[in-house]
Short mmCIF file of C-alpha atoms in Angstrom, two decimals:
data_model
loop_
_atom_site.label_atom_id
_atom_site.label_comp_id
_atom_site.label_asym_id
_atom_site.label_seq_id
_atom_site.Cartn_x
_atom_site.Cartn_y
_atom_site.Cartn_z
CA MET A 1 0.08 0.09 0.03
CA LYS A 2 2.68 2.39 1.05
CA THR A 3 4.66 1.76 -2.29
CA PHE A 4 1.42 2.50 -4.13
CA ILE A 5 0.95 5.83 -2.55
CA LYS A 6 4.78 6.79 -3.15
CA LYS A 7 4.31 5.80 -6.98
CA SER A 8 1.16 7.88 -7.03
CA ILE A 9 2.55 10.86 -5.63
CA ALA A 10 5.41 10.68 -7.90
CA LEU A 11 3.33 10.50 -10.69
CA VAL A 12 1.41 13.24 -9.86
CA LEU A 13 4.39 15.59 -9.14
CA ALA A 14 5.95 14.41 -12.63
CA ILE A 15 2.80 15.45 -14.28
CA ALA A 16 2.75 18.50 -12.44
CA MET A 17 6.19 19.48 -13.31
CA PHE A 18 5.92 18.35 -16.82
CA THR A 19 2.76 20.37 -17.40
CA GLY A 20 4.25 23.68 -15.88
CA LEU A 21 7.38 23.36 -17.79
CA THR A 22 5.37 22.84 -20.90
CA LEU A 23 3.19 25.88 -20.45
CA VAL A 24 5.87 28.12 -19.44
CA ASN A 25 8.12 27.10 -22.60
CA SER A 26 5.10 27.56 -24.82
CA SER A 27 4.07 30.83 -23.28
CA ASN A 28 7.70 32.35 -23.62
CA SER A 29 8.02 31.34 -27.25
CA LEU A 30 4.64 32.82 -28.17
CA GLN A 31 5.73 36.26 -26.40
CA ILE A 32 9.02 36.11 -28.58
CA GLU A 33 7.33 35.40 -31.79
CA ALA A 34 4.86 38.24 -31.10
CA GLN A 35 7.83 40.75 -30.27
CA ALA A 36 9.86 39.63 -33.28
CA PHE A 37 6.82 39.84 -35.78
CA TRP A 38 5.79 43.31 -34.56
CA GLY A 39 9.08 44.65 -33.63
CA ARG A 40 7.59 46.36 -30.43
CA PRO A 41 8.26 45.78 -26.74
CA LYS A 42 5.59 43.60 -25.05
CA ILE A 43 3.05 45.94 -23.33
CA GLU A 44 3.25 45.51 -19.68
CA ILE A 45 0.38 46.86 -17.34
CA ILE A 46 0.24 47.74 -13.68
CA GLU A 47 -2.32 49.26 -11.47
CA PHE A 48 -1.83 52.58 -9.67
CA GLY A 49 -4.21 55.00 -8.06
CA SER A 50 -8.00 54.66 -8.56
CA TYR A 51 -10.74 56.69 -10.14
CA PRO A 52 -14.58 56.17 -11.06
CA GLN A 53 -14.78 53.97 -14.00
CA SER A 54 -17.37 51.23 -14.41
CA GLN A 55 -21.00 51.95 -14.25
CA VAL A 56 -22.90 50.44 -11.42
CA THR A 57 -25.95 48.45 -13.08
CA ASP A 58 -26.82 46.08 -10.12
CA SER A 59 -30.24 46.78 -8.85
CA GLU A 60 -29.69 45.76 -5.22
CA MET A 61 -26.38 47.69 -4.97
CA LEU A 62 -28.09 50.83 -6.61
CA SER A 63 -30.81 50.65 -4.11
CA LYS A 64 -28.32 50.79 -1.14
CA LEU A 65 -26.26 53.66 -2.79
CA ASN A 66 -29.38 55.71 -3.91
CA LYS A 67 -30.13 55.68 0.20
CA GLN A 68 -26.90 57.24 0.84
CA ASP A 69 -26.86 60.88 2.11
CA LEU A 70 -25.05 62.92 -0.84
CA SER A 71 -22.94 66.06 -0.87
CA TRP A 72 -23.47 67.28 -4.16
CA GLN A 73 -20.69 69.25 -5.84
CA SER A 74 -20.78 71.25 -9.16
CA TYR A 75 -18.32 70.36 -11.89
CA GLY A 76 -18.34 73.86 -13.20
CA TYR A 77 -18.92 72.80 -16.82
CA TYR A 78 -19.62 75.34 -19.38
CA SER A 79 -22.46 76.37 -21.59
CA GLY A 80 -23.50 79.27 -23.50
CA ASP A 81 -26.36 80.91 -25.63
CA GLY A 82 -25.04 79.64 -28.97
CA THR A 83 -23.15 82.65 -29.76
CA LEU A 84 -19.13 82.75 -30.11
CA TYR A 85 -17.41 82.89 -26.88
CA SER A 86 -20.57 82.95 -24.49
CA GLY A 87 -19.63 79.89 -22.76
CA VAL A 88 -19.81 80.30 -18.68
CA PRO A 89 -19.50 77.70 -16.00
CA GLY A 90 -22.63 76.66 -14.30
CA ASP A 91 -24.15 74.25 -11.64
CA TRP A 92 -26.14 72.00 -13.88
CA MET A 93 -24.01 68.84 -13.93
CA LYS A 94 -22.81 67.53 -10.37
CA TYR A 95 -21.17 64.70 -8.64
CA ALA A 96 -21.07 63.03 -5.21
CA ASP A 97 -18.63 60.67 -3.81
CA VAL A 98 -19.82 58.06 -1.25
CA SER A 99 -17.69 55.02 0.66
CA MET A 100 -19.60 52.00 1.30
CA ASP A 101 -18.77 48.23 2.17
CA GLY A 102 -15.05 49.18 1.70
CA ASN A 103 -15.48 50.41 -1.75
CA GLN A 104 -15.76 54.16 -3.06
CA TYR A 105 -18.53 55.21 -5.57
CA ARG A 106 -19.41 58.34 -7.41
CA ALA A 107 -22.95 59.63 -8.11
CA VAL A 108 -23.33 61.83 -11.34
CA PHE A 109 -26.45 63.85 -12.28
CA PHE A 110 -26.91 66.70 -14.72
CA SER A 111 -30.18 68.66 -15.39
CA GLN A 112 -29.08 69.71 -18.70
CA TYR A 113 -26.72 68.33 -21.47
CA ARG A 114 -22.92 69.11 -21.64
CA PRO A 115 -22.45 70.51 -24.95
CA VAL A 116 -19.59 69.41 -27.26
CA VAL A 117 -18.84 73.12 -27.74
CA PRO A 118 -18.94 74.89 -24.50
CA ALA A 119 -20.48 78.06 -26.00
CA ALA A 120 -23.32 76.03 -27.27
CA ILE A 121 -26.85 75.96 -25.85
CA PRO A 122 -27.06 72.73 -24.10
CA SER A 123 -29.60 70.32 -25.79
CA ILE A 124 -29.80 66.78 -26.78
CA ASP A 125 -28.59 67.57 -30.24
CA SER A 126 -25.41 69.59 -29.09
CA SER A 127 -24.23 66.87 -26.73
CA VAL A 128 -23.40 63.10 -27.14
CA GLN A 129 -24.18 62.12 -23.68
CA SER A 130 -27.66 60.54 -24.76
CA GLN A 131 -25.99 58.76 -27.42
CA LYS A 132 -24.05 56.75 -24.78
CA GLY A 133 -27.26 55.95 -22.48
CA TYR A 134 -26.83 58.98 -20.16
CA PHE A 135 -29.79 61.17 -19.98
CA ILE A 136 -30.76 64.42 -17.93
CA ASN A 137 -32.43 64.28 -14.46
CA THR A 138 -31.03 60.74 -13.56
CA VAL A 139 -28.53 59.77 -11.11
CA TYR A 140 -25.91 57.35 -12.28
CA TRP A 141 -23.28 55.47 -10.32
CA PHE A 142 -19.84 54.61 -10.96
CA LYS A 143 -17.34 52.57 -8.93
CA PHE A 144 -13.90 53.50 -8.19
CA GLU A 145 -11.55 51.01 -9.69
CA PRO A 146 -7.62 50.33 -9.73
CA VAL A 147 -6.16 52.90 -12.57
CA LYS A 148 -4.33 50.49 -15.11
CA TRP A 149 -1.28 52.20 -16.48
CA ARG A 150 0.95 50.94 -19.45
CA ILE A 151 4.61 50.85 -18.75
CA LEU A 152 6.21 53.06 -21.47
CA ASP A 153 9.78 53.22 -19.90
CA SER A 154 10.50 51.12 -16.77
CA ASP A 155 13.77 52.99 -16.30
CA THR A 156 12.32 56.19 -16.00
CA GLY A 157 9.06 55.06 -14.52
CA LEU A 158 6.84 56.67 -17.45
CA LEU A 159 3.29 55.33 -17.34
CA LEU A 160 0.42 55.92 -19.64
CA CYS A 161 -3.10 55.46 -18.78
CA GLU A 162 -4.29 52.46 -20.68
CA LYS A 163 -7.77 53.84 -20.91
CA ILE A 164 -9.25 57.10 -21.39
CA ILE A 165 -10.18 58.20 -17.91
CA ASP A 166 -12.09 61.38 -18.57
CA SER A 167 -13.61 63.58 -21.03
CA GLN A 168 -12.24 67.36 -20.94
CA PRO A 169 -11.84 70.33 -23.11
CA PHE A 170 -7.92 71.29 -23.53
CA ASN A 171 -9.17 74.93 -22.83
CA SER A 172 -12.73 75.56 -21.50
CA THR A 173 -12.42 78.88 -23.26
CA TYR A 174 -10.79 80.71 -26.23
CA ILE A 175 -11.07 84.01 -27.97
CA TYR A 176 -10.41 85.77 -31.17
CA ASP A 177 -8.61 88.78 -30.89
CA GLY A 178 -10.27 90.37 -33.99
CA LYS A 179 -7.26 91.52 -35.34
CA SER A 180 -5.24 88.73 -36.94
CA ASP A 181 -6.22 85.76 -39.15
CA GLY A 182 -7.15 82.45 -37.58
CA TYR A 183 -3.53 81.22 -37.71
CA ASP A 184 -2.47 83.36 -34.90
CA GLY A 185 -5.43 85.28 -33.61
CA PHE A 186 -6.87 83.01 -30.99
CA PHE A 187 -5.95 83.17 -27.37
CA ARG A 188 -6.75 81.46 -24.07
CA ASP A 189 -8.81 84.35 -22.70
CA GLU A 190 -9.29 88.03 -23.07
CA SER A 191 -5.75 89.21 -21.77
CA TYR A 192 -4.36 87.73 -25.04
CA THR A 193 -1.21 86.73 -23.34
CA ALA A 194 -1.19 83.10 -24.24
CA PHE A 195 -2.24 81.22 -27.62
CA ALA A 196 -5.38 78.93 -27.07
CA ASN A 197 -3.28 75.90 -28.09
CA ASN A 198 -0.81 76.90 -25.23
CA TYR A 199 -0.25 73.74 -22.74
CA THR A 200 1.57 75.84 -19.99
CA GLU A 201 -1.60 78.05 -19.57
CA SER A 202 -4.34 75.29 -20.25
CA THR A 203 -7.28 74.26 -18.15
CA ILE A 204 -6.41 70.72 -18.83
CA ARG A 205 -3.31 71.04 -17.25
CA GLU A 206 -4.81 72.70 -14.30
CA TRP A 207 -7.32 69.81 -14.23
CA LEU A 208 -4.67 67.11 -14.22
CA ASN A 209 -2.55 68.44 -11.57
CA ASP A 210 -5.29 69.42 -9.19
CA ASN A 211 -8.87 67.57 -9.73
CA PHE A 212 -7.34 64.21 -11.30
CA TYR A 213 -4.32 64.17 -8.95
CA ASN A 214 -6.05 64.69 -5.82
CA ILE A 215 -8.89 62.40 -6.54
CA ALA A 216 -6.92 59.48 -8.26
CA PHE A 217 -3.94 59.25 -5.76
CA ASN A 218 -3.91 58.60 -1.99
CA GLU A 219 -0.77 59.93 -0.07
CA ALA A 220 1.25 56.93 -0.27
CA GLU A 221 0.87 57.04 -3.97
CA LYS A 222 1.80 60.68 -4.48
CA SER A 223 4.74 60.06 -2.25
CA ARG A 224 6.12 57.76 -5.15
CA MET A 225 5.36 59.97 -8.02
CA LEU A 226 7.91 62.01 -9.68
CA MET A 227 7.98 65.44 -11.18
CA THR A 228 8.53 65.55 -14.70
CA VAL A 229 9.80 68.36 -16.98
CA CYS A 230 7.64 68.50 -19.91
CA GLU A 231 8.87 69.97 -23.28
CA ASN A 232 5.95 71.89 -24.94
CA LYS A 233 7.19 72.66 -28.50
CA CYS A 234 5.24 72.73 -31.57
CA ARG A 235 4.84 69.48 -33.66
CA LYS A 236 7.23 68.64 -36.08
CA PRO A 237 5.92 67.82 -39.65
CA GLU A 238 6.88 64.54 -41.05
CA ILE A 239 7.88 66.44 -44.31
CA ASP A 240 9.31 69.91 -44.08
CA LEU A 241 6.76 71.98 -46.24
CA ASN A 242 7.55 74.97 -44.19
CA LEU A 243 4.09 74.65 -42.49
CA ARG A 244 5.33 75.62 -39.15
CA ASP A 245 7.56 78.22 -37.37
CA VAL A 246 8.05 78.47 -33.54
CA ILE A 247 5.70 81.14 -32.50
CA PHE A 248 3.30 78.44 -30.68
CA ASN A 249 6.24 77.08 -28.65
CA CYS A 250 5.62 77.58 -24.95
CA GLU A 251 7.45 77.33 -21.82
CA ASP A 252 8.45 73.95 -20.44
CA THR A 253 6.35 72.75 -17.43
CA GLU A 254 7.03 70.66 -14.40
CA ASP A 255 4.11 68.34 -13.48
CA TYR A 256 3.19 65.20 -11.64
CA VAL A 257 0.44 64.51 -14.24
CA PHE A 258 0.66 65.47 -17.85
CA LEU A 259 -0.42 64.65 -21.58
CA LEU A 260 2.15 62.80 -23.92
CA SER A 261 3.63 65.22 -26.53
CA GLN A 262 3.56 64.28 -30.47
CA ASP A 263 7.10 63.24 -30.09
CA GLU A 264 6.47 60.69 -27.28
CA ALA A 265 3.36 59.42 -29.12
CA CYS A 266 5.56 58.50 -31.96
CA SER A 267 8.31 56.92 -30.07
CA LYS A 268 9.30 53.42 -31.18
CA ALA A 269 10.98 53.02 -28.00
CA TYR A 270 7.50 53.39 -26.29
CA GLY A 271 5.91 50.92 -28.64
CA PHE A 272 4.29 53.32 -31.28
CA SER A 273 4.61 53.96 -34.74
CA THR A 274 7.15 56.75 -35.60
CA TYR A 275 4.85 58.44 -38.18
CA TYR A 276 2.34 60.57 -36.73
CA SER A 277 0.06 59.95 -39.68
CA ASP A 278 0.03 56.00 -39.43
CA TRP A 279 -3.04 54.19 -38.50
CA ASP A 280 -1.53 52.66 -35.13
CA ASP A 281 -3.19 50.11 -33.28
CA ALA A 282 -0.85 50.66 -30.44
CA ARG A 283 -2.27 54.31 -30.07
CA LYS A 284 -5.83 53.20 -30.14
CA THR A 285 -7.98 52.93 -26.98
CA LYS A 286 -11.41 53.12 -25.50
CA GLY A 287 -13.04 55.28 -22.68
CA THR A 288 -14.41 54.02 -19.27
CA ASP A 289 -18.03 54.32 -18.66
CA TYR A 290 -17.43 57.44 -16.43
CA ALA A 291 -15.73 59.04 -19.39
CA LYS A 292 -18.72 58.41 -21.60
CA SER A 293 -21.07 59.98 -18.88
CA GLN A 294 -19.01 63.23 -19.11
CA GLY A 295 -19.40 63.53 -22.68
CA LEU A 296 -16.78 61.28 -24.54
CA SER A 297 -17.69 60.67 -27.97
CA GLN A 298 -16.72 57.28 -29.74
CA ALA A 299 -16.53 55.96 -33.27
CA PRO A 300 -18.64 52.93 -34.27
CA ILE A 301 -16.68 52.63 -37.52
CA SER A 302 -13.53 51.77 -35.48
CA ASP A 303 -15.21 49.57 -32.96
CA TYR A 304 -15.96 52.45 -30.55
CA HIS A 305 -12.44 53.67 -29.88
CA SER A 306 -12.10 57.53 -28.92
CA GLU A 307 -9.98 60.38 -29.64
CA TRP A 308 -7.48 61.69 -26.86
CA TRP A 309 -5.44 64.85 -26.35
CA LEU A 310 -1.65 65.44 -26.74
CA ARG A 311 0.08 68.56 -25.22
CA THR A 312 1.58 69.72 -28.55
CA PRO A 313 0.15 72.91 -30.15
CA GLY A 314 -1.51 72.28 -33.61
CA HIS A 315 -1.16 74.06 -37.02
CA ASP A 316 -2.95 77.40 -35.96
CA SER A 317 -3.53 78.96 -32.65
CA SER A 318 -7.06 77.31 -31.93
CA ALA A 319 -5.77 73.72 -32.70
CA VAL A 320 -4.09 71.14 -30.48
CA CYS A 321 -2.81 67.94 -31.52
CA GLU A 322 -4.59 64.50 -30.88
CA ILE A 323 -4.89 60.82 -31.70
CA ASP A 324 -7.94 59.95 -33.47
CA GLU A 325 -10.12 56.73 -32.87
CA VAL A 326 -7.85 54.75 -35.46
CA GLY A 327 -4.65 55.75 -33.91
CA HIS A 328 -3.83 58.26 -36.46
CA GLY A 329 -2.39 61.60 -35.31
CA ALA A 330 -4.75 64.67 -36.03
CA GLU A 331 -5.58 68.07 -34.64
CA ASN A 332 -8.94 69.64 -33.28
CA TYR A 333 -10.39 72.69 -31.61
CA CYS A 334 -8.97 73.18 -28.15
CA ASP A 335 -12.52 73.73 -26.62
CA ARG A 336 -14.09 70.30 -27.63
CA THR A 337 -15.53 68.65 -24.45
CA SER A 338 -15.86 65.21 -26.34
CA ARG A 339 -11.98 64.46 -26.45
CA GLY A 340 -10.69 62.16 -24.00
CA VAL A 341 -8.01 62.69 -21.27
CA ARG A 342 -5.29 59.93 -21.07
CA PRO A 343 -2.95 60.91 -18.48
CA ALA A 344 0.66 60.00 -18.23
CA ILE A 345 2.61 59.88 -15.06
CA ARG A 346 6.28 58.89 -13.65
CA VAL A 347 6.56 56.54 -10.28
CA GLY A 348 9.64 55.89 -8.61
CA ASN A 349 11.25 52.56 -8.18
CA LEU A 350 9.13 51.22 -10.72
CA ASN A 351 11.24 47.98 -11.04
CA GLU A 352 10.15 47.38 -7.21
CA SER A 353 6.67 45.90 -7.12
CA ILE A 354 3.83 48.69 -7.07
CA SER A 355 0.92 46.28 -7.85
CA ASN A 356 -1.72 46.44 -5.36
CA SER A 357 -1.58 42.44 -5.34
CA ILE A 358 0.23 39.85 -3.33
CA ASP A 359 0.36 36.03 -3.69
CA ILE A 360 0.27 34.01 -0.58
CA ASN A 361 -0.22 30.44 0.54
CA TYR A 362 -3.06 28.85 2.38
CA LYS A 363 -2.95 29.40 6.39
CA ASP A 364 -0.46 32.16 5.93
CA VAL A 365 -0.85 35.12 8.11
CA ILE A 366 0.38 38.67 7.03
CA GLU A 367 0.08 42.37 8.09
CA PHE A 368 -1.69 44.56 5.97
CA ALA A 369 0.96 47.20 6.47
CA SER A 370 3.79 44.86 5.28
CA VAL A 371 2.57 44.79 1.60
CA THR A 372 1.35 48.42 1.33
CA SER A 373 2.36 51.90 2.70
CA VAL A 374 -0.54 53.34 4.48
CA ALA A 375 0.38 57.09 4.69
CA ALA A 376 -2.39 58.28 6.82
CA ASP A 377 -2.76 59.87 10.36
CA LYS A 378 -4.90 56.82 11.35
CA VAL A 379 -6.76 53.64 9.77
CA VAL A 380 -10.62 53.70 10.36
CA SER A 381 -11.31 50.09 9.44
CA TYR A 382 -10.52 47.15 7.48
CA TYR A 383 -12.59 44.84 5.18
CA SER A 384 -12.22 41.49 3.11
CA SER A 385 -14.52 41.00 -0.12
CA ASP A 386 -14.48 37.25 1.12
CA ASP A 387 -13.71 36.13 4.42
CA GLU A 388 -13.70 32.43 3.15
CA ILE A 389 -10.73 33.34 1.17
CA ALA A 390 -8.79 35.96 3.28
CA SER A 391 -10.14 37.20 6.31
CA VAL A 392 -8.76 40.55 8.20
CA ASP A 393 -9.23 41.81 11.84
CA GLU A 394 -9.26 45.22 13.35
CA ASN A 395 -5.75 45.43 13.52
CA GLY A 396 -4.87 44.63 9.68
CA THR A 397 -3.97 41.11 10.41
CA VAL A 398 -4.82 39.05 7.16
CA THR A 399 -5.36 35.35 7.28
CA ALA A 400 -5.52 33.22 4.24
CA THR A 401 -8.52 31.21 4.81
CA GLY A 402 -9.18 29.27 1.63
CA ARG A 403 -8.02 29.13 -2.29
CA GLY A 404 -9.06 32.24 -4.48
CA THR A 405 -8.76 35.82 -4.76
CA ALA A 406 -10.22 38.42 -2.39
CA THR A 407 -9.79 42.17 -1.78
CA VAL A 408 -8.77 43.44 1.36
CA THR A 409 -9.30 47.05 1.88
CA CYS A 410 -8.12 49.47 4.45
CA ILE A 411 -10.20 52.75 5.04
CA ALA A 412 -7.69 55.15 6.03
CA GLU A 413 -7.75 58.99 6.99
CA ASN A 414 -5.41 61.67 5.88
CA GLU A 415 -4.47 64.87 7.48
CA GLN A 416 -7.41 66.71 6.33
CA GLY A 417 -9.81 64.00 7.79
CA GLU A 418 -10.82 62.68 4.29
CA GLU A 419 -11.15 58.82 4.26
CA TYR A 420 -9.66 56.80 1.14
CA PRO A 421 -9.62 53.30 0.54
CA ILE A 422 -6.30 51.17 -0.03
CA ASN A 423 -6.92 47.94 -1.89
CA ILE A 424 -4.81 44.84 -1.81
CA GLU A 425 -5.81 41.94 -3.98
CA VAL A 426 -5.01 38.79 -2.19
CA ASN A 427 -4.42 35.50 -4.26
CA VAL A 428 -4.55 32.45 -2.04
CA ASP A 429 -3.14 29.06 -3.25
CA PHE A 430 -1.85 25.84 -1.84
CA THR A 431 1.84 24.51 -1.66
CA VAL A 432 2.73 21.33 -3.08
CA GLY A 433 2.65 19.77 0.43
CA GLN A 434 -0.76 21.14 1.04
CA TRP A 435 -2.11 20.01 -2.31
CA LEU A 436 -0.98 16.32 -1.27
CA ILE A 437 -2.82 16.78 1.96
CA TRP A 438 -5.88 18.04 0.17
CA ILE A 439 -5.94 15.11 -2.37
CA PHE A 440 -4.50 12.14 -0.84
CA LEU A 441 -5.30 12.78 2.91
CA LEU A 442 -8.78 14.08 2.29
CA GLY A 443 -7.79 17.63 3.34
CA PHE A 444 -10.76 19.04 1.78
CA LEU A 445 -12.79 17.50 4.75
CA TRP A 446 -10.94 18.53 7.72
CA TYR A 447 -7.66 20.73 6.54
#
């Protein structure tokens, strides 16, 4: 009997080892072939920060969310009377954030549609929100989820948001000086001190480094982000036809969050085509549900991909470079609210794990603080999405109680008294010894 058990165990281990080696070798060869065929680096994705993304559609969850006390805040979005430059901010589109059961959610409500052109009269025809299923006088809920980033350069820590995370104009306003032609006559505002396509003075730069920065990243994440010097020169024509001089060059900026430049969106080192005019699949992307609720446009002819801003000035003072729905370099008017925001950031020590995920073995016990940095004056509470996989006590001690994946959440409080969630995905599996106990000693009954 003992000989039979020994032979059975040996056979199981041999099969497991052979299967594992076969899968690993097969996977590696496929990756190498793909890289050789396309001549581009493999796309690597990490998670960092969180932002409202997927729409909540579960009726039970919606019922619970709609019972929450909400503190509405205005987006301050623009609309006008239909005449040029008449757009002014209003309180007709609002949001409210709540925390519930260890997760964070955002409610969105608008009493009038957000026009694609900020000076337009708000209507269902001047907006694209209704085309995406978002209508006036209705509360929509979106869940805060980890933001996925594409690693463009692991050495410098350069990351590009994998999806379009929001929809905002490059500049909320722009104005014609009434003197020059359209080439150099459009300015950021009535001071006429900065062209409308000037990234340094743009409202999108302000939005990225204030609104997005403070919502998407907690204090621990902010401490890992690096200041980036951004060069903000005008675009380079692929063929020199004297199409451009340097009057649209603007000052370099130092930012934590920024848009890619035309040069960066044409960098082979980052996995993109070197030609701005190419239809490049590597530059194509789609928007989140939340971005669509803000007015992001989509193109059905290109499988519902969307356009996203670059920071490089376009061919005249009212135009800014963008990547369109087929990955092609283009330009558009700087005030369009239907264009997507695809932020870029740099993170220090990127080669160290910054993933909010950890693999542990069944019955392991770890401390939450050992796998993440909780930069907070105090921790309010801990939660687990599934206690039968990973439980957590009031002190942040995590115990692996079963195989599978669970999300352990710490609700922390910063210096301003604001609560924010920090999520760790805990993946639990058996060791080889535990598998043997589970299979041959009927461990599934007692272990």
